[in-house]
XYZ file of C-alpha atoms in Angstrom:
299
model
C 93.285 134.344 69.433
C 92.735 130.399 70.195
C 92.019 129.460 73.938
C 90.663 126.024 73.798
C 91.031 125.290 70.331
C 88.070 126.930 69.328
C 86.228 124.246 70.876
C 82.559 124.522 70.663
C 80.058 124.475 73.968
C 78.426 121.002 72.761
C 79.498 117.502 73.358
C 79.771 115.110 70.062
C 77.206 112.094 70.481
C 80.281 109.539 70.879
C 80.573 111.508 73.936
C 76.984 111.322 75.310
C 75.977 108.175 74.310
C 77.798 104.660 74.824
C 77.521 100.575 75.243
C 78.388 99.540 78.908
C 79.747 96.624 80.432
C 80.204 95.547 84.075
C 83.648 96.333 83.761
C 83.254 99.654 82.873
C 80.197 100.480 85.158
C 81.993 102.164 87.558
C 83.815 104.623 85.347
C 80.710 104.859 82.863
C 78.341 105.432 85.114
C 79.149 105.911 88.892
C 82.036 108.188 88.571
C 81.072 109.931 85.438
C 77.414 110.847 87.417
C 79.746 112.890 89.809
C 80.117 115.585 86.893
C 77.321 114.783 84.564
C 74.006 113.037 85.165
C 74.220 109.704 83.468
C 70.713 107.569 82.473
C 71.492 103.967 82.430
C 69.483 102.088 79.591
C 69.245 98.167 80.157
C 67.964 96.181 77.293
C 68.740 92.866 75.070
C 68.480 92.037 71.705
C 65.592 90.146 71.880
C 63.368 92.662 73.746
C 60.976 94.373 71.107
C 60.222 97.215 73.808
C 63.829 97.686 73.990
C 63.904 98.744 70.437
C 61.024 101.093 70.803
C 62.883 102.893 73.773
C 66.115 103.146 72.833
C 66.062 105.573 69.996
C 63.742 108.131 71.748
C 65.850 108.175 74.809
C 68.982 108.686 72.467
C 66.909 111.506 70.776
C 66.254 112.998 73.972
C 69.863 112.711 75.811
C 71.588 114.026 72.450
C 68.987 117.092 72.570
C 69.878 117.953 76.367
C 72.934 118.971 74.789
C 75.771 117.921 77.275
C 73.757 117.842 80.262
C 72.975 113.941 80.776
C 74.787 110.985 79.453
C 73.345 107.841 78.039
C 75.105 104.021 78.570
C 73.268 101.369 77.137
C 73.893 97.756 78.888
C 72.755 94.417 77.095
C 72.011 92.393 80.298
C 72.319 89.042 78.721
C 76.183 90.062 78.124
C 76.551 91.971 81.342
C 74.494 90.441 84.072
C 76.067 91.731 87.409
C 75.171 95.441 87.799
C 71.277 94.668 86.692
C 71.333 91.964 88.944
C 72.340 94.523 92.020
C 69.544 96.901 90.498
C 67.040 94.501 91.009
C 66.066 94.254 87.496
C 63.538 92.226 86.747
C 62.029 93.100 83.529
C 63.525 95.207 80.451
C 64.062 97.531 79.426
C 64.673 99.448 82.677
C 66.103 102.609 82.966
C 67.715 104.218 86.223
C 69.083 107.359 86.339
C 72.666 108.326 88.286
C 73.528 111.638 89.929
C 76.182 112.016 92.284
C 77.201 108.566 91.969
C 74.211 106.865 92.899
C 71.026 106.091 91.202
C 68.143 108.696 92.033
C 65.254 107.956 89.424
C 64.164 105.192 86.739
C 61.388 103.261 85.574
C 60.640 99.730 83.721
C 58.822 99.505 80.318
C 58.146 101.876 77.400
C 56.872 105.010 77.413
C 55.785 107.409 75.110
C 58.426 109.616 73.639
C 56.824 112.860 75.348
C 57.214 111.275 79.097
C 60.890 109.978 77.713
C 61.425 113.615 77.349
C 59.813 114.641 80.484
C 62.269 111.664 82.337
C 65.511 112.967 80.572
C 64.692 116.785 81.062
C 64.081 116.348 84.610
C 67.249 114.285 85.098
C 69.244 116.765 82.929
C 68.489 119.534 85.656
C 70.049 117.164 88.271
C 73.861 118.080 87.390
C 75.863 118.080 90.368
C 75.788 121.595 91.568
C 79.184 121.231 93.252
C 81.129 120.574 90.235
C 79.939 123.143 88.223
C 80.421 125.795 90.877
C 83.622 124.212 91.456
C 85.059 124.769 87.599
C 83.649 128.656 87.715
C 85.638 129.651 90.946
C 88.777 127.826 89.688
C 87.917 129.759 85.806
C 87.260 132.780 88.159
C 90.744 132.464 90.002
C 92.968 131.873 87.400
C 91.620 134.975 85.409
C 92.440 136.818 88.106
C 96.091 135.295 88.064
C 96.510 136.040 84.771
C 96.208 132.022 83.560
C 93.786 132.792 80.351
C 93.890 129.329 78.881
C 93.314 127.771 82.036
C 89.819 130.010 82.915
C 88.916 129.658 79.286
C 89.525 125.791 79.658
C 87.063 125.592 82.882
C 84.729 127.703 81.468
C 84.709 125.180 78.137
C 83.730 122.360 80.698
C 81.069 124.097 82.224
C 79.576 125.062 78.455
C 79.877 121.484 77.692
C 77.162 120.518 80.630
C 75.300 123.466 80.878
C 75.572 125.493 77.188
C 73.403 128.028 78.587
C 75.459 129.065 81.504
C 75.270 132.421 81.728
C 78.631 133.172 84.081
C 80.136 130.857 81.693
C 79.328 132.558 78.843
C 80.633 135.733 80.277
C 83.674 134.385 81.711
C 84.899 132.989 78.222
C 83.667 136.136 76.423
C 86.221 137.890 79.257
C 89.169 135.222 78.227
C 89.042 136.336 74.389
C 88.517 139.798 75.434
C 91.563 139.885 77.681
C 93.705 137.854 74.925
C 92.764 140.925 72.760
C 90.390 139.059 70.383
C 86.955 141.908 70.797
C 84.928 139.723 67.755
C 85.113 136.368 69.298
C 84.421 138.008 72.922
C 81.316 139.683 71.238
C 79.939 136.236 69.383
C 80.272 134.451 72.632
C 78.401 137.260 74.649
C 75.684 136.936 72.270
C 75.344 133.430 73.141
C 73.213 134.581 76.423
C 70.118 135.871 76.372
C 69.576 139.792 75.671
C 67.919 139.962 79.167
C 70.437 138.001 81.162
C 71.832 139.272 84.032
C 75.229 138.468 85.625
C 78.022 140.634 86.861
C 80.849 138.633 84.670
C 78.456 139.587 81.628
C 77.362 142.635 82.294
C 81.276 143.680 82.673
C 82.393 142.211 79.237
C 79.328 143.624 77.605
C 80.333 147.232 78.746
C 83.609 146.541 77.601
C 82.895 145.658 74.121
C 80.743 148.944 74.392
C 83.522 150.841 75.313
C 85.866 149.043 72.898
C 83.476 150.078 70.224
C 82.463 154.082 70.895
C 86.611 155.317 71.110
C 87.833 157.335 67.894
C 90.611 155.957 65.938
C 92.687 159.154 65.669
C 93.125 161.546 68.844
C 95.635 163.876 67.203
C 93.090 166.443 67.059
C 91.571 166.243 70.243
C 95.071 166.034 71.877
C 95.991 169.583 70.310
C 92.398 170.818 70.996
C 93.263 170.304 75.022
C 96.506 171.418 75.039
C 95.547 174.867 73.826
C 92.460 174.972 76.317
C 92.569 172.752 79.599
C 88.508 173.225 79.370
C 87.880 172.050 76.205
C 85.647 169.446 77.767
C 84.463 167.753 74.369
C 88.169 167.048 73.183
C 89.047 165.677 76.525
C 85.439 163.798 76.681
C 86.740 162.255 73.084
C 90.559 161.470 74.341
C 88.492 159.490 77.422
C 86.345 157.359 75.045
C 89.770 156.104 73.175
C 91.219 155.326 76.395
C 88.491 153.303 77.248
C 88.113 151.374 73.990
C 92.221 150.351 74.248
C 91.282 149.208 78.035
C 93.333 151.785 79.710
C 90.400 152.676 82.253
C 92.469 154.490 84.998
C 93.412 157.448 82.159
C 89.939 157.478 81.028
C 88.506 158.033 84.232
C 90.801 160.615 85.236
C 89.818 162.745 82.301
C 86.289 161.986 82.480
C 86.140 162.773 86.255
C 87.850 165.956 85.628
C 85.123 167.262 83.086
C 82.784 166.340 85.914
C 84.346 168.385 88.697
C 84.667 171.189 86.389
C 81.046 171.026 85.191
C 78.506 168.057 86.840
C 75.780 167.901 84.136
C 78.132 168.942 81.023
C 76.529 167.616 77.936
C 73.314 165.698 79.439
C 75.516 164.197 82.133
C 77.900 162.450 79.025
C 81.117 162.205 81.169
C 79.596 160.786 84.393
C 77.479 157.888 82.374
C 80.375 156.933 80.519
C 82.602 157.138 83.960
C 80.043 154.603 84.932
C 80.031 152.023 81.911
C 83.651 152.153 82.700
C 83.215 151.066 86.448
C 81.040 147.994 85.376
C 83.605 146.825 82.463
C 86.255 147.136 85.069
C 83.817 145.016 87.654
C 82.918 146.493 91.493
C 85.435 145.017 93.395
C 88.637 146.261 90.988
C 90.619 149.145 92.141
C 89.691 151.269 89.300
C 86.286 151.624 90.389
C 86.768 151.905 93.695
C 89.289 154.564 93.497
C 87.019 156.212 91.187
C 83.701 156.103 93.419
C 85.442 157.484 95.615
C 86.441 160.153 93.964
C 83.140 160.964 92.037
C 81.388 160.957 95.592
C 84.120 163.628 96.689
C 83.497 165.858 93.624
C 79.457 165.159 93.812
C 79.116 166.023 97.639
C 81.511 168.660 97.942
């Protein structure tokens, strides 16, 4: 299943570094910085320190992988905004976030200091833009618009390739679309110790998908002969959970728990809790299942 044309969560160099002009300054810098921080490098062809600084800024902007952009402006050809920013010597570097200048420096700096500057600016991406995209993506998923959700998550990942919520959401999109293999690849982008409800949910769903038996005919026959064959019922529950039939799987597991709470070292209860995690704490399946489980355990 292709949700976003297999777009990778990383912008191309041409999207991150461009030559700007006075005519394009508002679009390339002011408006663009409302979504992603923009560094402006004012330079000139005759400026020796500019030729030293430019490659260092470009290298470190590319290393930030989409968290910041660079606009290079030749002040000889484009003096308007350099004058408004009171540039008196070059190279002069300004950082814009949210449509306004927030930091900067003049003169050539060592590469280590340039990296510190770029990293600092890259960490100032407007939180509201990312939050809005994440909220939009979640809402799209809830109404079944998987493609719309994937597009929004992809935009977040372009700016923040390590955003755990976006990784979990994108993996959920692929899982919902039936592509468990791609979902697992996306989920693997997050560190093993990353903690996020959406990511945990996807990981739990993937674990369930891997555990279920492919054939259940034998277990169904056994259960038809003996309703107390907990092993057969458990295997059927695992198969149902692997297919995403979590409500039906929960029914079987709750039946086992009601008959024998500690059966097979609490296997049924552990599997049930994994289903709750996969379905999400706010889902109808989890809420109804927890009520039934509490009723059984505390009766």
